[in-house]
JSON list of C-alpha atoms in Angstrom, two decimals:
[
{"chain": "A", "resi": 1, "resn": "UNK", "atom": "CA", "xyz": [0.00, 0.00, 0.00]},
{"chain": "A", "resi": 2, "resn": "UNK", "atom": "CA", "xyz": [2.77, 2.43, 0.93]},
{"chain": "A", "resi": 3, "resn": "UNK", "atom": "CA", "xyz": [4.73, 1.58, -2.21]},
{"chain": "A", "resi": 4, "resn": "UNK", "atom": "CA", "xyz": [1.64, 2.12, -4.33]},
{"chain": "A", "resi": 5, "resn": "UNK", "atom": "CA", "xyz": [1.07, 5.49, -2.64]},
{"chain": "A", "resi": 6, "resn": "UNK", "atom": "CA", "xyz": [4.68, 6.50, -3.24]},
{"chain": "A", "resi": 7, "resn": "UNK", "atom": "CA", "xyz": [4.66, 5.44, -6.87]},
{"chain": "A", "resi": 8, "resn": "UNK", "atom": "CA", "xyz": [1.35, 7.18, -7.60]},
{"chain": "A", "resi": 9, "resn": "UNK", "atom": "CA", "xyz": [2.67, 10.34, -5.97]},
{"chain": "A", "resi": 10, "resn": "UNK", "atom": "CA", "xyz": [5.95, 10.20, -7.86]},
{"chain": "A", "resi": 11, "resn": "UNK", "atom": "CA", "xyz": [4.18, 9.73, -11.18]},
{"chain": "A", "resi": 12, "resn": "UNK", "atom": "CA", "xyz": [1.81, 12.60, -10.38]},
{"chain": "A", "resi": 13, "resn": "UNK", "atom": "CA", "xyz": [4.69, 14.89, -9.49]},
{"chain": "A", "resi": 14, "resn": "UNK", "atom": "CA", "xyz": [6.67, 13.85, -12.54]},
{"chain": "A", "resi": 15, "resn": "UNK", "atom": "CA", "xyz": [3.70, 14.71, -14.74]},
{"chain": "A", "resi": 16, "resn": "UNK", "atom": "CA", "xyz": [3.75, 18.37, -13.71]},
{"chain": "A", "resi": 17, "resn": "UNK", "atom": "CA", "xyz": [7.38, 19.12, -14.50]},
{"chain": "A", "resi": 18, "resn": "UNK", "atom": "CA", "xyz": [7.95, 21.77, -17.14]},
{"chain": "A", "resi": 19, "resn": "UNK", "atom": "CA", "xyz": [11.57, 21.21, -18.12]},
{"chain": "A", "resi": 20, "resn": "UNK", "atom": "CA", "xyz": [13.79, 18.17, -18.08]},
{"chain": "A", "resi": 21, "resn": "UNK", "atom": "CA", "xyz": [17.52, 17.75, -18.36]},
{"chain": "A", "resi": 22, "resn": "UNK", "atom": "CA", "xyz": [19.82, 14.76, -18.13]},
{"chain": "A", "resi": 23, "resn": "UNK", "atom": "CA", "xyz": [20.68, 13.99, -14.50]},
{"chain": "A", "resi": 24, "resn": "UNK", "atom": "CA", "xyz": [20.76, 10.98, -12.24]},
{"chain": "A", "resi": 25, "resn": "UNK", "atom": "CA", "xyz": [18.35, 12.31, -9.61]},
{"chain": "A", "resi": 26, "resn": "UNK", "atom": "CA", "xyz": [14.84, 13.73, -9.36]},
{"chain": "A", "resi": 27, "resn": "UNK", "atom": "CA", "xyz": [14.41, 17.37, -8.39]},
{"chain": "A", "resi": 28, "resn": "UNK", "atom": "CA", "xyz": [11.00, 18.60, -7.20]},
{"chain": "A", "resi": 29, "resn": "UNK", "atom": "CA", "xyz": [10.29, 22.32, -6.73]},
{"chain": "A", "resi": 30, "resn": "UNK", "atom": "CA", "xyz": [6.89, 23.73, -6.00]},
{"chain": "A", "resi": 31, "resn": "UNK", "atom": "CA", "xyz": [4.49, 25.43, -3.68]},
{"chain": "A", "resi": 32, "resn": "UNK", "atom": "CA", "xyz": [4.92, 25.23, 0.07]},
{"chain": "A", "resi": 33, "resn": "UNK", "atom": "CA", "xyz": [1.35, 23.93, 0.15]},
{"chain": "A", "resi": 34, "resn": "UNK", "atom": "CA", "xyz": [2.38, 20.60, -1.38]},
{"chain": "A", "resi": 35, "resn": "UNK", "atom": "CA", "xyz": [5.81, 20.45, 0.29]},
{"chain": "A", "resi": 36, "resn": "UNK", "atom": "CA", "xyz": [4.74, 18.04, 3.08]},
{"chain": "A", "resi": 37, "resn": "UNK", "atom": "CA", "xyz": [3.16, 15.65, 0.56]},
{"chain": "A", "resi": 38, "resn": "UNK", "atom": "CA", "xyz": [6.12, 15.89, -1.82]},
{"chain": "A", "resi": 39, "resn": "UNK", "atom": "CA", "xyz": [8.54, 15.23, 1.04]},
{"chain": "A", "resi": 40, "resn": "UNK", "atom": "CA", "xyz": [6.66, 12.09, 2.10]},
{"chain": "A", "resi": 41, "resn": "UNK", "atom": "CA", "xyz": [6.62, 10.80, -1.48]},
{"chain": "A", "resi": 42, "resn": "UNK", "atom": "CA", "xyz": [10.34, 11.57, -1.90]},
{"chain": "A", "resi": 43, "resn": "UNK", "atom": "CA", "xyz": [11.20, 9.71, 1.31]},
{"chain": "A", "resi": 44, "resn": "UNK", "atom": "CA", "xyz": [9.17, 6.69, 0.24]},
{"chain": "A", "resi": 45, "resn": "UNK", "atom": "CA", "xyz": [10.83, 6.67, -3.18]},
{"chain": "A", "resi": 46, "resn": "UNK", "atom": "CA", "xyz": [14.25, 7.01, -1.52]},
{"chain": "A", "resi": 47, "resn": "UNK", "atom": "CA", "xyz": [13.58, 3.84, 0.49]},
{"chain": "A", "resi": 48, "resn": "UNK", "atom": "CA", "xyz": [13.85, 1.90, -2.76]},
{"chain": "A", "resi": 49, "resn": "UNK", "atom": "CA", "xyz": [17.53, 1.06, -3.37]},
{"chain": "A", "resi": 50, "resn": "UNK", "atom": "CA", "xyz": [17.00, 1.41, -7.14]},
{"chain": "A", "resi": 51, "resn": "UNK", "atom": "CA", "xyz": [16.43, 5.18, -6.81]},
{"chain": "A", "resi": 52, "resn": "UNK", "atom": "CA", "xyz": [18.24, 8.08, -5.21]},
{"chain": "A", "resi": 53, "resn": "UNK", "atom": "CA", "xyz": [16.19, 10.16, -2.78]},
{"chain": "A", "resi": 54, "resn": "UNK", "atom": "CA", "xyz": [14.66, 13.07, -4.74]},
{"chain": "A", "resi": 55, "resn": "UNK", "atom": "CA", "xyz": [15.60, 16.66, -3.91]},
{"chain": "A", "resi": 56, "resn": "UNK", "atom": "CA", "xyz": [12.50, 18.56, -2.71]},
{"chain": "A", "resi": 57, "resn": "UNK", "atom": "CA", "xyz": [12.44, 22.38, -2.60]},
{"chain": "A", "resi": 58, "resn": "UNK", "atom": "CA", "xyz": [9.73, 24.89, -1.75]},
{"chain": "A", "resi": 59, "resn": "UNK", "atom": "CA", "xyz": [9.24, 27.85, -4.05]},
{"chain": "A", "resi": 60, "resn": "UNK", "atom": "CA", "xyz": [6.86, 29.86, -1.90]}
]
């Protein structure tokens, strides 16, 4: 259940990115309103050894 929640959240966050560049990590920047949710999703994704923990930043 937790993995499903994390994957759904990661896919949802990945769908709202506007620009992409080649890198070996995920960077999430957005509103402080969604920061707690994005942080939880990033931590869950980081628990998977296949992925690096995403970088989460608040834009305001």
